Amino acid sequence: MIKDLKILSAIISITILLYINTFSFDEVPEILAQGMQPTMMPRLIFTLIIFLSLFQIYQNKNLIDEKKEPIKSNAFITFGFILFIILIADKLGFFLAILIFTFVTPFLWQRKDKFFVLLYSIGMTVFVFVFFTLVLQLKFPQGILENFIVRTFY
């Protein structure tokens, strides 16, 4: 628990510093804000990180330090896959990047039920798109699929 407490305390401290840094962001005119100011999303994320870290401290308060297992190789493969998705996300665009990421990642962690993974992948992509574009009014980068749709149907 002591090691986890040190790590979580460092995470909370860094997050608080980053949250404070958002007060130095410039305000943008409402017409350019796309529904929210540039400070809104970082503050939401930092607040969520702080609450999750505090919850983790509360949840682990009675745990005893044990020798932990070494990190499995699929964790490193997943990390490499995340970096790959980040690098090609601009070319692929939002839809394909999120769809590929949510479809492939469960298989990297040995999920066998392809049908449910496909449903999850499609559902998560649609949910994230609807939430961020309709509720938060943010625009995602367009890629191969979006450009094809625009060229073909418009």
Tab-separated table of N, CA and C in Angstrom:
chain	number	residue	atom	x	y	z
A	1	MET	N	0.810	-1.197	0.000
A	1	MET	CA	0.000	0.000	0.000
A	1	MET	C	0.856	1.264	0.000
A	2	ILE	N	1.991	1.254	0.700
A	2	ILE	CA	2.825	2.448	0.803
A	2	ILE	C	3.331	2.856	-0.574
A	3	LYS	N	3.766	1.899	-1.380
A	3	LYS	CA	4.266	2.198	-2.722
A	3	LYS	C	3.139	2.785	-3.585
A	4	ASP	N	1.953	2.187	-3.504
A	4	ASP	CA	0.809	2.704	-4.251
A	4	ASP	C	0.438	4.106	-3.788
A	5	LEU	N	0.521	4.350	-2.485
A	5	LEU	CA	0.197	5.665	-1.943
A	5	LEU	C	1.169	6.722	-2.471
A	6	LYS	N	2.443	6.375	-2.564
A	6	LYS	CA	3.435	7.312	-3.098
A	6	LYS	C	3.144	7.635	-4.562
A	7	ILE	N	2.857	6.601	-5.331
A	7	ILE	CA	2.584	6.799	-6.757
A	7	ILE	C	1.313	7.620	-6.951
A	8	LEU	N	0.251	7.271	-6.232
A	8	LEU	CA	-1.006	7.998	-6.366
A	8	LEU	C	-0.890	9.440	-5.858
A	9	SER	N	-0.101	9.654	-4.833
A	9	SER	CA	0.126	11.019	-4.348
A	9	SER	C	0.862	11.844	-5.399
A	10	ALA	N	1.832	11.229	-6.061
A	10	ALA	CA	2.553	11.931	-7.138
A	10	ALA	C	1.601	12.252	-8.290
A	11	ILE	N	0.739	11.313	-8.637
A	11	ILE	CA	-0.243	11.543	-9.707
A	11	ILE	C	-1.176	12.689	-9.342
A	12	ILE	N	-1.667	12.685	-8.113
A	12	ILE	CA	-2.575	13.746	-7.670
A	12	ILE	C	-1.858	15.095	-7.673
A	13	SER	N	-0.622	15.136	-7.189
A	13	SER	CA	0.129	16.398	-7.148
A	13	SER	C	0.366	16.954	-8.550
A	14	ILE	N	0.795	16.108	-9.468
A	14	ILE	CA	1.028	16.556	-10.849
A	14	ILE	C	-0.279	17.014	-11.486
A	15	THR	N	-1.347	16.287	-11.225
A	15	THR	CA	-2.645	16.647	-11.795
A	15	THR	C	-3.130	17.987	-11.252
A	16	ILE	N	-2.929	18.236	-9.971
A	16	ILE	CA	-3.328	19.531	-9.397
A	16	ILE	C	-2.518	20.658	-10.039
A	17	LEU	N	-1.220	20.449	-10.230
A	17	LEU	CA	-0.398	21.470	-10.891
A	17	LEU	C	-0.876	21.733	-12.319
A	18	LEU	N	-1.215	20.676	-13.032
A	18	LEU	CA	-1.717	20.848	-14.396
A	18	LEU	C	-3.081	21.532	-14.395
A	19	TYR	N	-3.915	21.211	-13.417
A	19	TYR	CA	-5.220	21.865	-13.299
A	19	TYR	C	-5.047	23.362	-13.056
A	20	ILE	N	-4.127	23.706	-12.166
A	20	ILE	CA	-3.851	25.115	-11.892
A	20	ILE	C	-3.331	25.807	-13.160
A	21	ASN	N	-2.551	25.105	-13.951
A	21	ASN	CA	-2.014	25.664	-15.192
A	21	ASN	C	-3.126	26.029	-16.182
A	22	THR	N	-4.275	25.374	-16.111
A	22	THR	CA	-5.360	25.692	-17.045
A	22	THR	C	-5.935	27.085	-16.816
A	23	PHE	N	-5.681	27.682	-15.657
A	23	PHE	CA	-6.159	29.042	-15.415
A	23	PHE	C	-5.380	30.076	-16.224
A	24	SER	N	-4.249	29.665	-16.807
A	24	SER	CA	-3.472	30.590	-17.639
A	24	SER	C	-3.882	30.508	-19.116
A	25	PHE	N	-4.809	29.625	-19.460
A	25	PHE	CA	-5.266	29.517	-20.841
A	25	PHE	C	-6.042	30.763	-21.233
A	26	ASP	N	-5.928	31.138	-22.490
A	26	ASP	CA	-6.667	32.289	-22.993
A	26	ASP	C	-8.121	31.923	-23.248
A	27	GLU	N	-8.990	32.894	-23.052
A	27	GLU	CA	-10.393	32.738	-23.418
A	27	GLU	C	-10.504	32.944	-24.924
A	28	VAL	N	-11.374	32.199	-25.554
A	28	VAL	CA	-11.599	32.396	-26.981
A	28	VAL	C	-13.026	32.890	-27.188
A	29	PRO	N	-13.253	33.625	-28.274
A	29	PRO	CA	-14.629	34.078	-28.541
A	29	PRO	C	-15.567	32.882	-28.684
A	30	GLU	N	-16.810	33.081	-28.314
A	30	GLU	CA	-17.796	31.999	-28.339
A	30	GLU	C	-17.939	31.375	-29.722
A	31	ILE	N	-17.755	32.161	-30.764
A	31	ILE	CA	-17.915	31.627	-32.115
A	31	ILE	C	-16.824	30.611	-32.445
A	32	LEU	N	-15.662	30.732	-31.810
A	32	LEU	CA	-14.551	29.809	-32.050
A	32	LEU	C	-14.479	28.683	-31.027
A	33	ALA	N	-15.261	28.768	-29.971
A	33	ALA	CA	-15.138	27.826	-28.860
A	33	ALA	C	-15.727	26.448	-29.159
A	34	GLN	N	-16.508	26.304	-30.210
A	34	GLN	CA	-17.140	25.030	-30.566
A	34	GLN	C	-17.932	24.450	-29.398
A	35	GLY	N	-18.625	25.313	-28.661
A	35	GLY	CA	-19.482	24.835	-27.583
A	35	GLY	C	-18.838	24.831	-26.221
A	36	MET	N	-17.503	24.895	-26.139
A	36	MET	CA	-16.845	24.895	-24.837
A	36	MET	C	-15.503	25.607	-24.940
A	37	GLN	N	-15.097	26.204	-23.851
A	37	GLN	CA	-13.816	26.897	-23.802
A	37	GLN	C	-12.669	25.874	-23.754
A	38	PRO	N	-11.468	26.269	-24.160
A	38	PRO	CA	-10.339	25.332	-24.171
A	38	PRO	C	-9.976	24.789	-22.790
A	39	THR	N	-10.396	25.461	-21.735
A	39	THR	CA	-10.063	24.987	-20.385
A	39	THR	C	-10.996	23.891	-19.896
A	40	MET	N	-12.153	23.758	-20.496
A	40	MET	CA	-13.186	22.858	-19.977
A	40	MET	C	-12.757	21.382	-19.998
A	41	MET	N	-12.308	20.893	-21.142
A	41	MET	CA	-11.975	19.470	-21.252
A	41	MET	C	-10.780	19.081	-20.377
A	42	PRO	N	-9.671	19.850	-20.373
A	42	PRO	CA	-8.584	19.462	-19.458
A	42	PRO	C	-9.013	19.464	-18.002
A	43	ARG	N	-9.827	20.436	-17.608
A	43	ARG	CA	-10.272	20.476	-16.219
A	43	ARG	C	-11.151	19.283	-15.870
A	44	LEU	N	-12.007	18.884	-16.794
A	44	LEU	CA	-12.839	17.696	-16.556
A	44	LEU	C	-11.969	16.448	-16.399
A	45	ILE	N	-10.999	16.305	-17.277
A	45	ILE	CA	-10.120	15.128	-17.229
A	45	ILE	C	-9.280	15.130	-15.963
A	46	PHE	N	-8.714	16.290	-15.601
A	46	PHE	CA	-7.897	16.363	-14.386
A	46	PHE	C	-8.726	16.077	-13.141
A	47	THR	N	-9.947	16.583	-13.100
A	47	THR	CA	-10.829	16.310	-11.968
A	47	THR	C	-11.137	14.819	-11.874
A	48	LEU	N	-11.400	14.203	-13.012
A	48	LEU	CA	-11.659	12.763	-13.028
A	48	LEU	C	-10.442	11.977	-12.550
A	49	ILE	N	-9.253	12.360	-12.989
A	49	ILE	CA	-8.030	11.674	-12.548
A	49	ILE	C	-7.866	11.793	-11.035
A	50	ILE	N	-8.109	12.977	-10.487
A	50	ILE	CA	-7.969	13.174	-9.037
A	50	ILE	C	-8.976	12.316	-8.277
A	51	PHE	N	-10.233	12.317	-8.715
A	51	PHE	CA	-11.245	11.511	-8.018
A	51	PHE	C	-10.949	10.015	-8.119
A	52	LEU	N	-10.509	9.563	-9.283
A	52	LEU	CA	-10.174	8.140	-9.422
A	52	LEU	C	-8.964	7.763	-8.574
A	53	SER	N	-7.997	8.658	-8.464
A	53	SER	CA	-6.832	8.383	-7.617
A	53	SER	C	-7.225	8.331	-6.142
A	54	LEU	N	-8.070	9.267	-5.732
A	54	LEU	CA	-8.545	9.247	-4.347
A	54	LEU	C	-9.363	7.983	-4.057
A	55	PHE	N	-10.179	7.576	-5.022
A	55	PHE	CA	-10.951	6.344	-4.860
A	55	PHE	C	-10.019	5.132	-4.755
A	56	GLN	N	-8.950	5.136	-5.543
A	56	GLN	CA	-7.987	4.035	-5.498
A	56	GLN	C	-7.301	3.994	-4.131
A	57	ILE	N	-6.956	5.146	-3.578
A	57	ILE	CA	-6.348	5.182	-2.238
A	57	ILE	C	-7.333	4.632	-1.209
A	58	TYR	N	-8.588	5.077	-1.281
A	58	TYR	CA	-9.607	4.593	-0.343
A	58	TYR	C	-9.833	3.088	-0.486
A	59	GLN	N	-9.875	2.616	-1.718
A	59	GLN	CA	-10.145	1.205	-1.970
A	59	GLN	C	-9.000	0.318	-1.483
A	60	ASN	N	-7.769	0.800	-1.555
A	60	ASN	CA	-6.605	-0.016	-1.212
A	60	ASN	C	-6.072	0.225	0.191
A	61	LYS	N	-6.827	0.921	1.035
A	61	LYS	CA	-6.291	1.287	2.343
A	61	LYS	C	-6.025	0.078	3.238
A	62	ASN	N	-6.728	-1.017	3.037
A	62	ASN	CA	-6.548	-2.196	3.882
A	62	ASN	C	-5.691	-3.276	3.237
A	63	LEU	N	-5.163	-3.007	2.060
A	63	LEU	CA	-4.344	-4.013	1.390
A	63	LEU	C	-2.952	-4.079	1.996
A	64	ILE	N	-2.397	-5.255	1.968
A	64	ILE	CA	-1.041	-5.475	2.461
A	64	ILE	C	-0.121	-5.567	1.239
A	65	ASP	N	1.085	-5.005	1.357
A	65	ASP	CA	2.032	-5.085	0.247
A	65	ASP	C	2.382	-6.534	-0.042
A	66	GLU	N	2.271	-6.881	-1.292
A	66	GLU	CA	2.627	-8.217	-1.741
A	66	GLU	C	3.567	-8.087	-2.920
A	67	LYS	N	4.298	-9.134	-3.166
A	67	LYS	CA	5.149	-9.131	-4.343
A	67	LYS	C	4.252	-9.263	-5.566
A	68	LYS	N	4.399	-8.329	-6.482
A	68	LYS	CA	3.521	-8.295	-7.647
A	68	LYS	C	4.118	-9.103	-8.788
A	69	GLU	N	3.224	-9.587	-9.640
A	69	GLU	CA	3.656	-10.360	-10.797
A	69	GLU	C	4.360	-9.452	-11.791
A	70	PRO	N	5.281	-10.011	-12.559
A	70	PRO	CA	5.904	-9.192	-13.612
A	70	PRO	C	4.874	-8.853	-14.687
A	71	ILE	N	5.123	-7.765	-15.378
A	71	ILE	CA	4.202	-7.321	-16.418
A	71	ILE	C	4.245	-8.313	-17.574
A	72	LYS	N	3.067	-8.701	-18.050
A	72	LYS	CA	2.975	-9.668	-19.137
A	72	LYS	C	3.323	-9.013	-20.463
A	73	SER	N	3.702	-9.829	-21.428
A	73	SER	CA	4.141	-9.301	-22.718
A	73	SER	C	3.010	-8.618	-23.480
A	74	ASN	N	1.763	-9.052	-23.262
A	74	ASN	CA	0.676	-8.405	-24.004
A	74	ASN	C	0.467	-6.955	-23.570
A	75	ALA	N	0.948	-6.578	-22.383
A	75	ALA	CA	0.881	-5.172	-21.974
A	75	ALA	C	1.795	-4.327	-22.858
A	76	PHE	N	2.972	-4.832	-23.158
A	76	PHE	CA	3.905	-4.103	-24.025
A	76	PHE	C	3.407	-4.072	-25.467
A	77	ILE	N	2.787	-5.156	-25.887
A	77	ILE	CA	2.220	-5.188	-27.238
A	77	ILE	C	1.071	-4.179	-27.334
A	78	THR	N	0.243	-4.110	-26.303
A	78	THR	CA	-0.851	-3.140	-26.281
A	78	THR	C	-0.309	-1.721	-26.299
A	79	PHE	N	0.735	-1.462	-25.551
A	79	PHE	CA	1.357	-0.144	-25.540
A	79	PHE	C	1.858	0.226	-26.943
A	80	GLY	N	2.501	-0.714	-27.604
A	80	GLY	CA	2.960	-0.471	-28.977
A	80	GLY	C	1.803	-0.225	-29.924
A	81	PHE	N	0.716	-0.956	-29.739
A	81	PHE	CA	-0.459	-0.772	-30.592
A	81	PHE	C	-1.079	0.604	-30.372
A	82	ILE	N	-1.119	1.058	-29.125
A	82	ILE	CA	-1.642	2.397	-28.836
A	82	ILE	C	-0.786	3.455	-29.527
A	83	LEU	N	0.526	3.315	-29.452
A	83	LEU	CA	1.410	4.255	-30.146
A	83	LEU	C	1.177	4.224	-31.651
A	84	PHE	N	0.987	3.030	-32.193
A	84	PHE	CA	0.704	2.889	-33.627
A	84	PHE	C	-0.587	3.614	-34.000
A	85	ILE	N	-1.638	3.435	-33.223
A	85	ILE	CA	-2.922	4.091	-33.495
A	85	ILE	C	-2.766	5.610	-33.414
A	86	ILE	N	-2.017	6.088	-32.425
A	86	ILE	CA	-1.804	7.534	-32.290
A	86	ILE	C	-1.092	8.083	-33.526
A	87	LEU	N	-0.104	7.337	-34.018
A	87	LEU	CA	0.667	7.811	-35.171
A	87	LEU	C	-0.146	7.828	-36.462
A	88	ILE	N	-1.061	6.880	-36.636
A	88	ILE	CA	-1.807	6.823	-37.898
A	88	ILE	C	-3.215	7.394	-37.786
A	89	ALA	N	-3.589	7.901	-36.605
A	89	ALA	CA	-4.959	8.404	-36.409
A	89	ALA	C	-5.283	9.573	-37.330
A	90	ASP	N	-4.314	10.429	-37.621
A	90	ASP	CA	-4.581	11.564	-38.515
A	90	ASP	C	-4.944	11.093	-39.915
A	91	LYS	N	-4.286	10.074	-40.391
A	91	LYS	CA	-4.583	9.552	-41.737
A	91	LYS	C	-5.883	8.762	-41.762
A	92	LEU	N	-6.102	7.951	-40.725
A	92	LEU	CA	-7.301	7.119	-40.688
A	92	LEU	C	-8.555	7.929	-40.379
A	93	GLY	N	-8.435	8.917	-39.520
A	93	GLY	CA	-9.595	9.662	-39.076
A	93	GLY	C	-10.172	9.033	-37.821
A	94	PHE	N	-11.133	9.724	-37.238
A	94	PHE	CA	-11.706	9.301	-35.963
A	94	PHE	C	-12.378	7.940	-36.039
A	95	PHE	N	-13.271	7.768	-37.012
A	95	PHE	CA	-14.071	6.545	-37.068
A	95	PHE	C	-13.211	5.296	-37.166
A	96	LEU	N	-12.339	5.265	-38.143
A	96	LEU	CA	-11.525	4.066	-38.332
A	96	LEU	C	-10.544	3.847	-37.189
A	97	ALA	N	-9.941	4.919	-36.669
A	97	ALA	CA	-8.971	4.768	-35.579
A	97	ALA	C	-9.636	4.186	-34.334
A	98	ILE	N	-10.771	4.746	-33.929
A	98	ILE	CA	-11.467	4.243	-32.737
A	98	ILE	C	-12.020	2.840	-32.981
A	99	LEU	N	-12.562	2.611	-34.172
A	99	LEU	CA	-13.112	1.298	-34.483
A	99	LEU	C	-12.026	0.228	-34.445
A	100	ILE	N	-10.895	0.496	-35.075
A	100	ILE	CA	-9.786	-0.470	-35.072
A	100	ILE	C	-9.253	-0.665	-33.654
A	101	PHE	N	-9.086	0.436	-32.923
A	101	PHE	CA	-8.553	0.330	-31.563
A	101	PHE	C	-9.471	-0.497	-30.665
A	102	THR	N	-10.774	-0.205	-30.706
A	102	THR	CA	-11.690	-0.929	-29.826
A	102	THR	C	-11.936	-2.364	-30.286
A	103	PHE	N	-11.622	-2.658	-31.534
A	103	PHE	CA	-11.783	-4.032	-32.012
A	103	PHE	C	-10.542	-4.876	-31.717
A	104	VAL	N	-9.366	-4.315	-31.916
A	104	VAL	CA	-8.128	-5.093	-31.779
A	104	VAL	C	-7.696	-5.254	-30.328
A	105	THR	N	-7.857	-4.224	-29.517
A	105	THR	CA	-7.363	-4.268	-28.137
A	105	THR	C	-7.908	-5.447	-27.323
A	106	PRO	N	-9.201	-5.760	-27.367
A	106	PRO	CA	-9.650	-6.939	-26.602
A	106	PRO	C	-8.970	-8.246	-27.042
A	107	PHE	N	-8.628	-8.353	-28.310
A	107	PHE	CA	-7.949	-9.572	-28.771
A	107	PHE	C	-6.503	-9.628	-28.283
A	108	LEU	N	-5.896	-8.465	-28.074
A	108	LEU	CA	-4.553	-8.450	-27.500
A	108	LEU	C	-4.570	-8.965	-26.065
A	109	TRP	N	-5.718	-8.897	-25.434
A	109	TRP	CA	-5.873	-9.390	-24.069
A	109	TRP	C	-6.633	-10.718	-24.039
A	110	GLN	N	-6.537	-11.480	-25.129
A	110	GLN	CA	-7.041	-12.853	-25.250
A	110	GLN	C	-8.549	-13.004	-25.117
A	111	ARG	N	-9.306	-12.036	-25.600
A	111	ARG	CA	-10.756	-12.221	-25.676
A	111	ARG	C	-11.044	-13.122	-26.873
A	112	LYS	N	-11.973	-14.031	-26.726
A	112	LYS	CA	-12.265	-14.993	-27.796
A	112	LYS	C	-13.601	-14.749	-28.488
A	113	ASP	N	-14.508	-14.020	-27.849
A	113	ASP	CA	-15.845	-13.849	-28.401
A	113	ASP	C	-15.869	-12.690	-29.402
A	114	LYS	N	-15.633	-13.035	-30.656
A	114	LYS	CA	-15.495	-12.027	-31.715
A	114	LYS	C	-16.777	-11.231	-31.938
A	115	PHE	N	-17.916	-11.880	-31.836
A	115	PHE	CA	-19.183	-11.194	-32.084
A	115	PHE	C	-19.415	-10.077	-31.070
A	116	PHE	N	-19.207	-10.373	-29.773
A	116	PHE	CA	-19.423	-9.368	-28.741
A	116	PHE	C	-18.368	-8.261	-28.805
A	117	VAL	N	-17.163	-8.607	-29.194
A	117	VAL	CA	-16.123	-7.588	-29.368
A	117	VAL	C	-16.504	-6.657	-30.520
A	118	LEU	N	-17.046	-7.218	-31.590
A	118	LEU	CA	-17.485	-6.396	-32.720
A	118	LEU	C	-18.636	-5.479	-32.297
A	119	LEU	N	-19.602	-6.017	-31.553
A	119	LEU	CA	-20.705	-5.184	-31.052
A	119	LEU	C	-20.187	-4.073	-30.143
A	120	TYR	N	-19.266	-4.433	-29.261
A	120	TYR	CA	-18.675	-3.440	-28.363
A	120	TYR	C	-17.949	-2.367	-29.166
A	121	SER	N	-17.199	-2.777	-30.150
A	121	SER	CA	-16.417	-1.839	-30.955
A	121	SER	C	-17.314	-0.852	-31.688
A	122	ILE	N	-18.334	-1.359	-32.335
A	122	ILE	CA	-19.265	-0.487	-33.064
A	122	ILE	C	-20.034	0.402	-32.093
A	123	GLY	N	-20.518	-0.177	-31.010
A	123	GLY	CA	-21.282	0.588	-30.026
A	123	GLY	C	-20.452	1.687	-29.376
A	124	MET	N	-19.231	1.378	-29.015
A	124	MET	CA	-18.368	2.372	-28.385
A	124	MET	C	-18.021	3.496	-29.359
A	125	THR	N	-17.757	3.157	-30.611
A	125	THR	CA	-17.448	4.175	-31.613
A	125	THR	C	-18.630	5.111	-31.812
A	126	VAL	N	-19.814	4.555	-31.932
A	126	VAL	CA	-21.017	5.380	-32.114
A	126	VAL	C	-21.270	6.227	-30.875
A	127	PHE	N	-21.155	5.632	-29.687
A	127	PHE	CA	-21.385	6.377	-28.452
A	127	PHE	C	-20.423	7.552	-28.312
A	128	VAL	N	-19.128	7.305	-28.530
A	128	VAL	CA	-18.132	8.374	-28.398
A	128	VAL	C	-18.385	9.461	-29.436
A	129	PHE	N	-18.716	9.060	-30.656
A	129	PHE	CA	-18.993	10.050	-31.693
A	129	PHE	C	-20.202	10.912	-31.315
A	130	VAL	N	-21.295	10.280	-30.919
A	130	VAL	CA	-22.510	11.019	-30.569
A	130	VAL	C	-22.252	11.923	-29.367
A	131	PHE	N	-21.588	11.404	-28.344
A	131	PHE	CA	-21.351	12.194	-27.140
A	131	PHE	C	-20.491	13.418	-27.434
A	132	PHE	N	-19.391	13.224	-28.146
A	132	PHE	CA	-18.479	14.338	-28.358
A	132	PHE	C	-18.960	15.303	-29.442
A	133	THR	N	-19.638	14.816	-30.474
A	133	THR	CA	-20.061	15.734	-31.538
A	133	THR	C	-21.398	16.394	-31.233
A	134	LEU	N	-22.338	15.663	-30.688
A	134	LEU	CA	-23.655	16.244	-30.435
A	134	LEU	C	-23.767	16.904	-29.064
A	135	VAL	N	-23.235	16.265	-28.033
A	135	VAL	CA	-23.365	16.812	-26.690
A	135	VAL	C	-22.312	17.892	-26.437
A	136	LEU	N	-21.037	17.568	-26.684
A	136	LEU	CA	-19.963	18.525	-26.420
A	136	LEU	C	-19.652	19.423	-27.620
A	137	GLN	N	-20.232	19.125	-28.768
A	137	GLN	CA	-20.086	19.905	-29.999
A	137	GLN	C	-18.623	20.083	-30.408
A	138	LEU	N	-17.873	18.994	-30.406
A	138	LEU	CA	-16.485	19.006	-30.852
A	138	LEU	C	-16.394	18.342	-32.222
A	139	LYS	N	-15.418	18.752	-33.003
A	139	LYS	CA	-15.220	18.150	-34.317
A	139	LYS	C	-14.009	17.238	-34.280
A	140	PHE	N	-14.140	16.085	-34.893
A	140	PHE	CA	-13.046	15.133	-34.960
A	140	PHE	C	-12.323	15.268	-36.286
A	141	PRO	N	-11.043	14.884	-36.321
A	141	PRO	CA	-10.313	14.945	-37.586
A	141	PRO	C	-10.896	13.956	-38.596
A	142	GLN	N	-10.997	14.412	-39.833
A	142	GLN	CA	-11.504	13.543	-40.880
A	142	GLN	C	-10.349	12.749	-41.474
A	143	GLY	N	-10.670	11.561	-41.926
A	143	GLY	CA	-9.652	10.696	-42.487
A	143	GLY	C	-10.135	10.061	-43.772
A	144	ILE	N	-9.652	8.872	-44.034
A	144	ILE	CA	-9.928	8.157	-45.272
A	144	ILE	C	-11.424	7.946	-45.475
A	145	LEU	N	-12.109	7.407	-44.478
A	145	LEU	CA	-13.525	7.080	-44.605
A	145	LEU	C	-14.375	8.334	-44.789
A	146	GLU	N	-14.127	9.354	-43.992
A	146	GLU	CA	-14.912	10.582	-44.089
A	146	GLU	C	-14.700	11.264	-45.440
A	147	ASN	N	-13.440	11.311	-45.898
A	147	ASN	CA	-13.154	11.922	-47.199
A	147	ASN	C	-13.817	11.147	-48.332
A	148	PHE	N	-13.831	9.821	-48.234
A	148	PHE	CA	-14.486	8.994	-49.246
A	148	PHE	C	-15.989	9.279	-49.276
A	149	ILE	N	-16.598	9.373	-48.100
A	149	ILE	CA	-18.037	9.639	-48.030
A	149	ILE	C	-18.358	11.012	-48.606
A	150	VAL	N	-17.553	11.995	-48.270
A	150	VAL	CA	-17.788	13.360	-48.760
A	150	VAL	C	-17.647	13.405	-50.277
A	151	ARG	N	-16.590	12.771	-50.823
A	151	ARG	CA	-16.369	12.775	-52.268
A	151	ARG	C	-17.441	11.980	-53.032
A	152	THR	N	-17.908	10.915	-52.438
A	152	THR	CA	-18.845	10.039	-53.134
A	152	THR	C	-20.279	10.537	-53.074
A	153	PHE	N	-20.705	11.019	-51.931
A	153	PHE	CA	-22.124	11.315	-51.744
A	153	PHE	C	-22.484	12.796	-51.719
A	154	TYR	N	-21.499	13.671	-51.782
A	154	TYR	CA	-21.831	15.116	-51.735
A	154	TYR	C	-21.352	15.828	-52.959
